[in-house]
Short mmCIF file of C-alpha atoms in Angstrom, two decimals:
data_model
loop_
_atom_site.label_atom_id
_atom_site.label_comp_id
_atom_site.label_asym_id
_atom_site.label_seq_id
_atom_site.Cartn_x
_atom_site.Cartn_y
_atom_site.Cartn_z
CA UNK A 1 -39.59 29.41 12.83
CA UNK A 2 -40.41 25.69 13.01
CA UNK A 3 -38.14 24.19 9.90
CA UNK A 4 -40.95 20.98 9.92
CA UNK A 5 -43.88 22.86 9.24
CA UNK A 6 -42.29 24.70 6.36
CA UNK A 7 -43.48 23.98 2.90
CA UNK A 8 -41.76 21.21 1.08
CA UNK A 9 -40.42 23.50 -1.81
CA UNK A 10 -39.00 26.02 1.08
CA UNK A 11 -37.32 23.04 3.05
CA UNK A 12 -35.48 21.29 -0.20
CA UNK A 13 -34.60 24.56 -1.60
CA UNK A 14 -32.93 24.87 2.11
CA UNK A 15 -30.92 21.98 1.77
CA UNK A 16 -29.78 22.43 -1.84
CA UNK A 17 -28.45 25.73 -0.47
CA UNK A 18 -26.48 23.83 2.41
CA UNK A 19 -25.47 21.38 0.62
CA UNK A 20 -23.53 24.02 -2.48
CA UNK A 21 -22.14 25.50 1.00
CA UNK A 22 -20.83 22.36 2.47
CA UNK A 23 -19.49 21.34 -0.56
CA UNK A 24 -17.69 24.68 -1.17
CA UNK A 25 -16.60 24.44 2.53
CA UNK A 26 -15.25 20.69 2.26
CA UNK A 27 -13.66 21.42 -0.63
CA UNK A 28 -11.69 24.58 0.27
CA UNK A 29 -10.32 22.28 3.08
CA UNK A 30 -9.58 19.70 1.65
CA UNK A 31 -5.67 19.73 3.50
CA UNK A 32 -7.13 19.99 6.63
CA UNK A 33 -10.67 17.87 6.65
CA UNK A 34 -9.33 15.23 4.86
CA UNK A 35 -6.60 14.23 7.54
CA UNK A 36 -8.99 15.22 9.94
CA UNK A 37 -11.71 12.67 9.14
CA UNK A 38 -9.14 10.12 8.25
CA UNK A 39 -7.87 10.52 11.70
CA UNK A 40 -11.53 9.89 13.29
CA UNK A 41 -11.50 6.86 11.63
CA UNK A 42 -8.40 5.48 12.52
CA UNK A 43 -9.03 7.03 16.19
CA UNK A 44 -12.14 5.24 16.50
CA UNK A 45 -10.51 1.94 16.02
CA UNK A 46 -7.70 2.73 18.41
CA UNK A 47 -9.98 3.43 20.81
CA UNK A 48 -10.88 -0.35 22.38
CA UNK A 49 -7.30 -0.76 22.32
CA UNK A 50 -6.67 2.54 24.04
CA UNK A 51 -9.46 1.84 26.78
CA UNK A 52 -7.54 -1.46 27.26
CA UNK A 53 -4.26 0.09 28.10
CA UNK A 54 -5.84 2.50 30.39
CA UNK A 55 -8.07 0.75 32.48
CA UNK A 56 -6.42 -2.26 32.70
CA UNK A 57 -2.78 -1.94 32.31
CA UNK A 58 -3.25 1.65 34.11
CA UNK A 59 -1.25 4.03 31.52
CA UNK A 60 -1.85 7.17 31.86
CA UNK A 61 -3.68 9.04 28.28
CA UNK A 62 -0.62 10.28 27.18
CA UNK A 63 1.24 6.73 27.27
CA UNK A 64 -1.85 5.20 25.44
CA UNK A 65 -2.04 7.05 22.79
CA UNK A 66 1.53 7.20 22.07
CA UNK A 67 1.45 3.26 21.90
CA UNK A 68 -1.12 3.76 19.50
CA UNK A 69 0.78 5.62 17.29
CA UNK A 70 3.74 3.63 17.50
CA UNK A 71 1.81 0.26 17.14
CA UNK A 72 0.37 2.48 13.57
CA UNK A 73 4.09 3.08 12.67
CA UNK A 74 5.01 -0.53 12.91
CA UNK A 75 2.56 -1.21 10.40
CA UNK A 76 2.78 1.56 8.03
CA UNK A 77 6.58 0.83 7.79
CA UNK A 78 5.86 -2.90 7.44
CA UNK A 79 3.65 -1.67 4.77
CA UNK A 80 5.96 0.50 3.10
CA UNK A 81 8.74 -2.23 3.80
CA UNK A 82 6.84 -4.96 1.65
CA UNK A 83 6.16 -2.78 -1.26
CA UNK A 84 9.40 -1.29 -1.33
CA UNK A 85 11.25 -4.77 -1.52
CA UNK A 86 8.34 -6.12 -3.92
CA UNK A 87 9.09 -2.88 -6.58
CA UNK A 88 12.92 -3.61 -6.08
CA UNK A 89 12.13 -7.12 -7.40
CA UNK A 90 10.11 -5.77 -10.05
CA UNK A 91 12.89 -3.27 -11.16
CA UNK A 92 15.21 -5.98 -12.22
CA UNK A 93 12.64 -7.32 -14.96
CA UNK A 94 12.05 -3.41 -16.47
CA UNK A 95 14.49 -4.94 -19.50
CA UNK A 96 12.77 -7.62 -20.26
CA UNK A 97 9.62 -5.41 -20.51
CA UNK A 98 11.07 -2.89 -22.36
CA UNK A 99 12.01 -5.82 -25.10
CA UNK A 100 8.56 -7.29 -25.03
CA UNK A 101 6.70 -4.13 -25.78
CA UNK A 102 9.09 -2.79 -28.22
CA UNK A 103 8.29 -6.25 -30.02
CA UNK A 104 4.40 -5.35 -28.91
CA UNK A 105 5.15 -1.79 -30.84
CA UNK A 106 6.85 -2.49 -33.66
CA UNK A 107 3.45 -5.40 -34.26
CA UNK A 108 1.49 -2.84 -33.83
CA UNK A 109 3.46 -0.70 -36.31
CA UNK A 110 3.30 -2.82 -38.90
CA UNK A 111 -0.86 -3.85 -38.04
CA UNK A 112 -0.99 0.43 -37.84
CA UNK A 113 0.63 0.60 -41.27
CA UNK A 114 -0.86 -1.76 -43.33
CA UNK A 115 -4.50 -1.11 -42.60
CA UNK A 116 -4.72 2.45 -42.43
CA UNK A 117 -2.35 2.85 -44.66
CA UNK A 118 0.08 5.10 -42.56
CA UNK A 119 3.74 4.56 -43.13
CA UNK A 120 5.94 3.78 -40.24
CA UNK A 121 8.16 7.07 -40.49
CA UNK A 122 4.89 8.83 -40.46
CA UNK A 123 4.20 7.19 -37.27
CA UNK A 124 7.58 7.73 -35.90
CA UNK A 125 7.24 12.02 -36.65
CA UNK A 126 3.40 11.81 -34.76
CA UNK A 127 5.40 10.35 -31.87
CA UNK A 128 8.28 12.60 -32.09
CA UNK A 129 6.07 15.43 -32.05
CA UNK A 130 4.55 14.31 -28.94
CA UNK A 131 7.93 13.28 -27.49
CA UNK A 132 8.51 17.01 -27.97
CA UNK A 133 5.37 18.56 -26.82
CA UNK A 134 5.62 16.39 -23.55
CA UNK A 135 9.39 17.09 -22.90
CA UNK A 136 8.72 20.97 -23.48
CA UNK A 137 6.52 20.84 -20.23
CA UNK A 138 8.69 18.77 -18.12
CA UNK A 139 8.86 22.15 -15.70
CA UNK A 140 5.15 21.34 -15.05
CA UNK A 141 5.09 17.83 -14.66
CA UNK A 142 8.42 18.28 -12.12
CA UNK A 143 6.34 20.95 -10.35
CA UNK A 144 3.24 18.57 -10.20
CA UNK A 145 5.74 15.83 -9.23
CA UNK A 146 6.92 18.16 -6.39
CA UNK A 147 3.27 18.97 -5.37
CA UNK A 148 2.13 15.52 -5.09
CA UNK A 149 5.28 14.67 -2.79
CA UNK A 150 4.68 17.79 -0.68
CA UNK A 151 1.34 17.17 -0.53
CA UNK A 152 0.95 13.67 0.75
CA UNK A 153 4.03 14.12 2.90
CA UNK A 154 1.90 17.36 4.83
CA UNK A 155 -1.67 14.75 4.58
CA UNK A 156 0.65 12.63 6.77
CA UNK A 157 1.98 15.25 8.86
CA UNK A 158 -1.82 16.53 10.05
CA UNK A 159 -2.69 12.91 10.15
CA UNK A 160 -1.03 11.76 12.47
CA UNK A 161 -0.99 15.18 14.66
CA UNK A 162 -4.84 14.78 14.58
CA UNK A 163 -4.55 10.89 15.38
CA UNK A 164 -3.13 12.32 18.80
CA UNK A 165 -5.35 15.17 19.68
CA UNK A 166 -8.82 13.07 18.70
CA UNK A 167 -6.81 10.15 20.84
CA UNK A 168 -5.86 12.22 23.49
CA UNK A 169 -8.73 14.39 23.81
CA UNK A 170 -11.79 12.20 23.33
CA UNK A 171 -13.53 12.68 26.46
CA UNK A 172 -13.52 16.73 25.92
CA UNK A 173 -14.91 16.52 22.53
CA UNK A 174 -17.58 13.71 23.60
CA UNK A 175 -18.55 16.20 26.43
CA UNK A 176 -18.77 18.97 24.12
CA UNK A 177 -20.82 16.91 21.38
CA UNK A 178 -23.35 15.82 24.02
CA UNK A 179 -23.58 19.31 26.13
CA UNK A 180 -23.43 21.46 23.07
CA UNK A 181 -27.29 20.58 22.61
CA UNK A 182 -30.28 21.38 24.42
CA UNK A 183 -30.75 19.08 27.47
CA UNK A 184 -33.73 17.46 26.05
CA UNK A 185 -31.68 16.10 23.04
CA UNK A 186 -29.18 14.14 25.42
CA UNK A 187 -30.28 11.14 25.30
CA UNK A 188 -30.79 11.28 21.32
CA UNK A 189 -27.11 12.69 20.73
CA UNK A 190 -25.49 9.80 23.30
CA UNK A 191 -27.14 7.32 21.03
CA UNK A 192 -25.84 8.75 17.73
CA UNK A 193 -22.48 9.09 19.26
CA UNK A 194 -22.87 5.44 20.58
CA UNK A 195 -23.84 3.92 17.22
CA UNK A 196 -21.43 6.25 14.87
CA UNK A 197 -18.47 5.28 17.57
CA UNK A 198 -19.71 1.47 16.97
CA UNK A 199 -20.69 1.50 13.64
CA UNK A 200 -17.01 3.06 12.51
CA UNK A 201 -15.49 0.36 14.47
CA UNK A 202 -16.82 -2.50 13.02
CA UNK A 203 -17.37 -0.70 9.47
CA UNK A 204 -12.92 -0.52 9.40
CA UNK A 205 -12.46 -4.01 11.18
CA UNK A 206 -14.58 -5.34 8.20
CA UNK A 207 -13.26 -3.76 5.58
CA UNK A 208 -9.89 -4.69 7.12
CA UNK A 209 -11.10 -8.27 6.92
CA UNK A 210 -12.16 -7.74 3.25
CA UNK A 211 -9.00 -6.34 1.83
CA UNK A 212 -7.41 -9.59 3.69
CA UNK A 213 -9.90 -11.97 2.14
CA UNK A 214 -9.86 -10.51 -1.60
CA UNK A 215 -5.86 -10.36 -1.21
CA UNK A 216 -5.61 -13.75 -0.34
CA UNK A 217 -8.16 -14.72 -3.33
CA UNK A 218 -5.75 -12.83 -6.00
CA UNK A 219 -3.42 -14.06 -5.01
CA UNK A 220 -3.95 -17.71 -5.63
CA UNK A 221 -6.13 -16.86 -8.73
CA UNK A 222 -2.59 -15.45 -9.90
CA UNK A 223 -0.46 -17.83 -8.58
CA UNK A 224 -2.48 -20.27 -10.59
CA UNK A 225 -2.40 -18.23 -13.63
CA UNK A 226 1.45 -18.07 -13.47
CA UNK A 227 1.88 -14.39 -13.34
CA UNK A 228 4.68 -12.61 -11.68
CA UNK A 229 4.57 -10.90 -9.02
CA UNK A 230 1.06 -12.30 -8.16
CA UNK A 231 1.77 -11.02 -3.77
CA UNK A 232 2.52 -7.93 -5.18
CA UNK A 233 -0.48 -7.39 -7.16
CA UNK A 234 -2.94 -9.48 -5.04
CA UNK A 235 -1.78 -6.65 -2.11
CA UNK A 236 -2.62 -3.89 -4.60
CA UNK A 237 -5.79 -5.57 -5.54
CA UNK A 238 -7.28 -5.74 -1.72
CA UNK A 239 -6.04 -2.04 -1.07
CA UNK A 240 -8.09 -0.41 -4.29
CA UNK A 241 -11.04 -2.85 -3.65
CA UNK A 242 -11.37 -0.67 -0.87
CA UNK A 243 -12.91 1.72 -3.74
CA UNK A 244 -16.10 0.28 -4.79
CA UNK A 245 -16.66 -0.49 -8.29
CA UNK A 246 -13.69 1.68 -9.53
CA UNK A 247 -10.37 -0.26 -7.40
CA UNK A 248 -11.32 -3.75 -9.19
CA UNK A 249 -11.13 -2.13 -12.38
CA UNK A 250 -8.14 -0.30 -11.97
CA UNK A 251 -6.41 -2.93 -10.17
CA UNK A 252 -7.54 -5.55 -13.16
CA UNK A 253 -5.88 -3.10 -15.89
CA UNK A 254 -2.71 -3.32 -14.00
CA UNK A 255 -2.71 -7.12 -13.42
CA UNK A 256 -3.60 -7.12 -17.42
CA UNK A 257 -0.58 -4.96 -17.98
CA UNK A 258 1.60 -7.35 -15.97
CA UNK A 259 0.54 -10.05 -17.56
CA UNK A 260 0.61 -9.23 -20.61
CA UNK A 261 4.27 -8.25 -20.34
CA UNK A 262 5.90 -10.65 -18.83
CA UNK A 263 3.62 -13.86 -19.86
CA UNK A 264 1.48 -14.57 -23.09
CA UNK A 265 -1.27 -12.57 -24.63
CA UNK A 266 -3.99 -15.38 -23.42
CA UNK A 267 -2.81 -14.78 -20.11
CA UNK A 268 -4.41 -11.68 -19.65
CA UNK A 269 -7.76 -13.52 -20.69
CA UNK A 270 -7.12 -15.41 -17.47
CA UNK A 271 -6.96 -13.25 -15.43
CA UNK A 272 -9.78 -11.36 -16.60
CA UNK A 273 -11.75 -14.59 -15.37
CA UNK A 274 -9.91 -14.70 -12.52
CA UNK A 275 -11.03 -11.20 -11.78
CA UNK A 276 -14.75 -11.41 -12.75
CA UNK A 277 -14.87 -14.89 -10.22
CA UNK A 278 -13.01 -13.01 -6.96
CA UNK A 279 -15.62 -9.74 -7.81
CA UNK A 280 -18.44 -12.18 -7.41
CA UNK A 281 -17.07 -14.19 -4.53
CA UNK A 282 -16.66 -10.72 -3.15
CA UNK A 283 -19.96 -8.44 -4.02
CA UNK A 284 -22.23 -11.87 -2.74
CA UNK A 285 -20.31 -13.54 -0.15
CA UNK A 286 -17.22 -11.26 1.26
CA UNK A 287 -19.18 -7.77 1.23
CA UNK A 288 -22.56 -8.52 2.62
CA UNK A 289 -21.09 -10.63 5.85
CA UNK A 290 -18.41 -8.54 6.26
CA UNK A 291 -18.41 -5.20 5.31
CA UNK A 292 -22.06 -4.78 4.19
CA UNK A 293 -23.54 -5.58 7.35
CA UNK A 294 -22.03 -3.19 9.03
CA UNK A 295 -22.73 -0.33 6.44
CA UNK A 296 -26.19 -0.50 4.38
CA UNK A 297 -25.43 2.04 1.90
CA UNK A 298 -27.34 1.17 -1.48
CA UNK A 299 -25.16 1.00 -4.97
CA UNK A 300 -26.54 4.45 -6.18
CA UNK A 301 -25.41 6.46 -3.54
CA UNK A 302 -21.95 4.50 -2.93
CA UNK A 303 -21.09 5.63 -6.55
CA UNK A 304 -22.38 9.03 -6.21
CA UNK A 305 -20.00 9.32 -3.07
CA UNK A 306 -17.13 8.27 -4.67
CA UNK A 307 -17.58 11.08 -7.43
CA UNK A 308 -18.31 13.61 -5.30
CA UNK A 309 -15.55 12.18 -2.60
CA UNK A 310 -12.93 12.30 -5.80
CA UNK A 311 -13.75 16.00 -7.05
CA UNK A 312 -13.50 16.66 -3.69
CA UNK A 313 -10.71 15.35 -1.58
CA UNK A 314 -9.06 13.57 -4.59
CA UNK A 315 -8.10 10.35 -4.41
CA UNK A 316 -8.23 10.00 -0.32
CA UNK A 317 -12.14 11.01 -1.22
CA UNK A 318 -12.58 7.90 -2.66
CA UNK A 319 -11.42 5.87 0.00
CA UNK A 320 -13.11 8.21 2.69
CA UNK A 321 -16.67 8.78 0.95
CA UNK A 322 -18.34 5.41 1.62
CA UNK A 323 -17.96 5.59 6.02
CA UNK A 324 -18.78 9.28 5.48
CA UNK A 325 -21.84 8.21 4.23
CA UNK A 326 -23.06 5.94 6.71
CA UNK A 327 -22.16 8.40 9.41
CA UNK A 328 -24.59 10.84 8.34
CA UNK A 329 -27.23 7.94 7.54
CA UNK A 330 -26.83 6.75 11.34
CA UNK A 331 -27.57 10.86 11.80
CA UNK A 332 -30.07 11.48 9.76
CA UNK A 333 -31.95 8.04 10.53
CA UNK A 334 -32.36 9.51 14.39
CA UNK A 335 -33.44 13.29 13.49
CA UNK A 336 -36.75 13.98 13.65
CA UNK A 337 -37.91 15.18 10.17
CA UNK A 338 -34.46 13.47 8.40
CA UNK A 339 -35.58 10.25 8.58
CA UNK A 340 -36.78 9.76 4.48
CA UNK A 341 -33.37 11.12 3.65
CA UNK A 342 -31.68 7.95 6.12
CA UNK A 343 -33.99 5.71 4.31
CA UNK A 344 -32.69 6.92 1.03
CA UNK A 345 -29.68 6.19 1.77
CA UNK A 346 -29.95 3.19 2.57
CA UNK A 347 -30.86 -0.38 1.44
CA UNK A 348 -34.48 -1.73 0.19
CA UNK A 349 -35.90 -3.56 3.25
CA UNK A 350 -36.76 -7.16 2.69
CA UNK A 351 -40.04 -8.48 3.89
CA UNK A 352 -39.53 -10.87 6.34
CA UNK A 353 -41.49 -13.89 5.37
CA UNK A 354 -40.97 -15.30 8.42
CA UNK A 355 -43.48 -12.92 9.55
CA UNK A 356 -45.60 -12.62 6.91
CA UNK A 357 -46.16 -16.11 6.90
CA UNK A 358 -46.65 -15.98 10.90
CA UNK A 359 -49.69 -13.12 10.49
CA UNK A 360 -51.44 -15.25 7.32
CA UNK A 361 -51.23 -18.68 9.58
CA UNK A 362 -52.86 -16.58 12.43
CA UNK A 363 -55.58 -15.01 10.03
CA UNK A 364 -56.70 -18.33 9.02
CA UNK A 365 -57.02 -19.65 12.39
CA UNK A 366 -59.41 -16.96 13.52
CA UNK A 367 -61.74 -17.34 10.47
CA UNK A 368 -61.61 -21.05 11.40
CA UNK A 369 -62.36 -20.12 14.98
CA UNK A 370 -65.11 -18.19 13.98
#
């Protein structure tokens, strides 16, 4: 049966299906997909400097890829390094915090108090209550505690096992991606490997290049703002701007919180400004040169994959929905018959005026001609 000439009713009740079953599949696993995929990604941009190593330094596969790994080490553990030292710094003011909000919270007491009319030993037994309440679950919250630790320390585990198989084994699995269809496909699936293997390349080094740029801009917005810790924060701010839409936001409360702690309430307004200028130098300068060039995926779509990526995968959905994305764009843009759903995907295309302008010149001189 010919799945083009099927009615249109019979063809997106089809998907709908394979969609709930993809979904259902992703998410039941979720340990092992999500390391998976993150591995491709990471693989793919390896790869160049794999190649490299091989064909010009002449190191055997095994010996490349395990300089890849240990050239990702170095700077996961520089990583891991800065933000370790940065929240030791951090730890020293946790006094001083703790006496600026109990001032904060004894204000807001009193503010609490006199317009709703609540007295203060009221308010204490609401909190006590919930003191209570909270400590009477502490086995679950040590138990979620425990689950969060085992669970990102096994993400890392399969990461980095799949880092080395994809790394290791890239030419099987290319072979089998290419042979696995029929003959007269080949030349279709080489090109969709091509451009995914390109497109994932450039789509990382960009984004790379934007969580540089927007780090670098935070930090002298905060810097001039006099808040503490402003390295610290302008890191955090260029890692969750990797989320679109939602890492600003979050990253924004946290600067507010900072702020707000350890400087003056009009501070925060600052650096609420500051924010709102680096999101525009970002979304109209940063994004469309660097990252959004490399992956057209239109504002709808982006914030339906995050969603979906977060009920999903979590929080390493978020990250990992946007390149997913544009992988199966680059797919469905090159399959016969899935070529509306790539355009959906993707950006409105802008007349070129160049053009336009080209064929209305050229139409006037023929009726003058004529």
């Amino acid at each position: 049966m010919n799945f083009l000439r099927l009615p249109f009713l019979v063809k997106f009740t089809l998907v709908i299906i394979s969609l709930i079953g993809l979904g259902y599949i992703l998410a039941l696993g979720q340990s092992i997909l999500a390391p998976f995929f993150l591995a491709f990604l990471m693989a793919m941009l390896f790869l160049p400097f794999a190649t490299f190593l091989e064909r010009k330094l002449r190191f055997p596969r095994s010996v490349s890829t395990m300089t890849s790994v240990l050239i990702m080490l170095i700077f996961l553990s520089g990583m891991i390094y800065f933000f370790g030292s940065q929240l030791s710094t951090f730890s020293k003011d946790i006094p001083h915090l703790k006496d600026q909000f109990i001032s904060v919270f004894n204000n807001l007491q009193h503010w609490v108090s006199r317009t709703f009319n609540i007295k203060i030993n009221d308010q204490l037994d609401y909190l006590d209550q919930g003191l209570n309440k909270l400590l009477s679950s502490s086995g679950l919250i040590l138990g979620f505690t425990l689950g969060i630790f085992s669970t990102g320390f096994a993400f890392i585990l399969f990461f980095l096992l799949f880092f080395i198989f994809i790394l290791n084994y890239r030419r099987i699995l290319n072979n089998f991606i290419v042979t696995v269809f029929n003959e007269k496909h080949k030349a279709s699936v080489e090109e969709v490997v091509s451009q995914v293997r390109i497109m994932t390349k450039k789509y990382i080094i960009g984004l790379c290049l934007q969580v540089f740029i927007v780090s670098v801009l935070t930090s002298i917005v905060l810097t001039i703002v006099g808040v503490k810790y402003a390295v610290l924060l302008a890191v955090l701010t260029g890692l969750l701007n990797v989320i679109p839409y939602l890492g600003i936001c979050i990253s924004l409360v946290v600067s507010c919180f900072i702020a707000f702690a350890t400087g003056t309430p009009s501070t925060c307004i600052y650096v609420v400004i500051g924010y709102i200028a680096v999101h525009i130098i970002d979304g109209n300068i940063i994004l469309p040169f660097v990252v959004g060039s490399k992956v057209k995926i239109n504002a709808l779509f982006s914030f339906l994959g995050i969603i979906i990526g977060e009920h999903l995968w979590g929080i390493a959905g978020m990250f990992l929905c946007i390149p997913a994305i544009a992988i199966i764009k680059i797919i469905f843009e090159r399959v016969n018959g899935l070529q509306p759903w790539g355009k959906l995907l993707g950006e409105e295309e802008k007349p070129d005026k160049k053009k336009k302008s080209y064929k209305i010149s050229k139409n006037i001189t023929l009726k003058e001609m004529d």
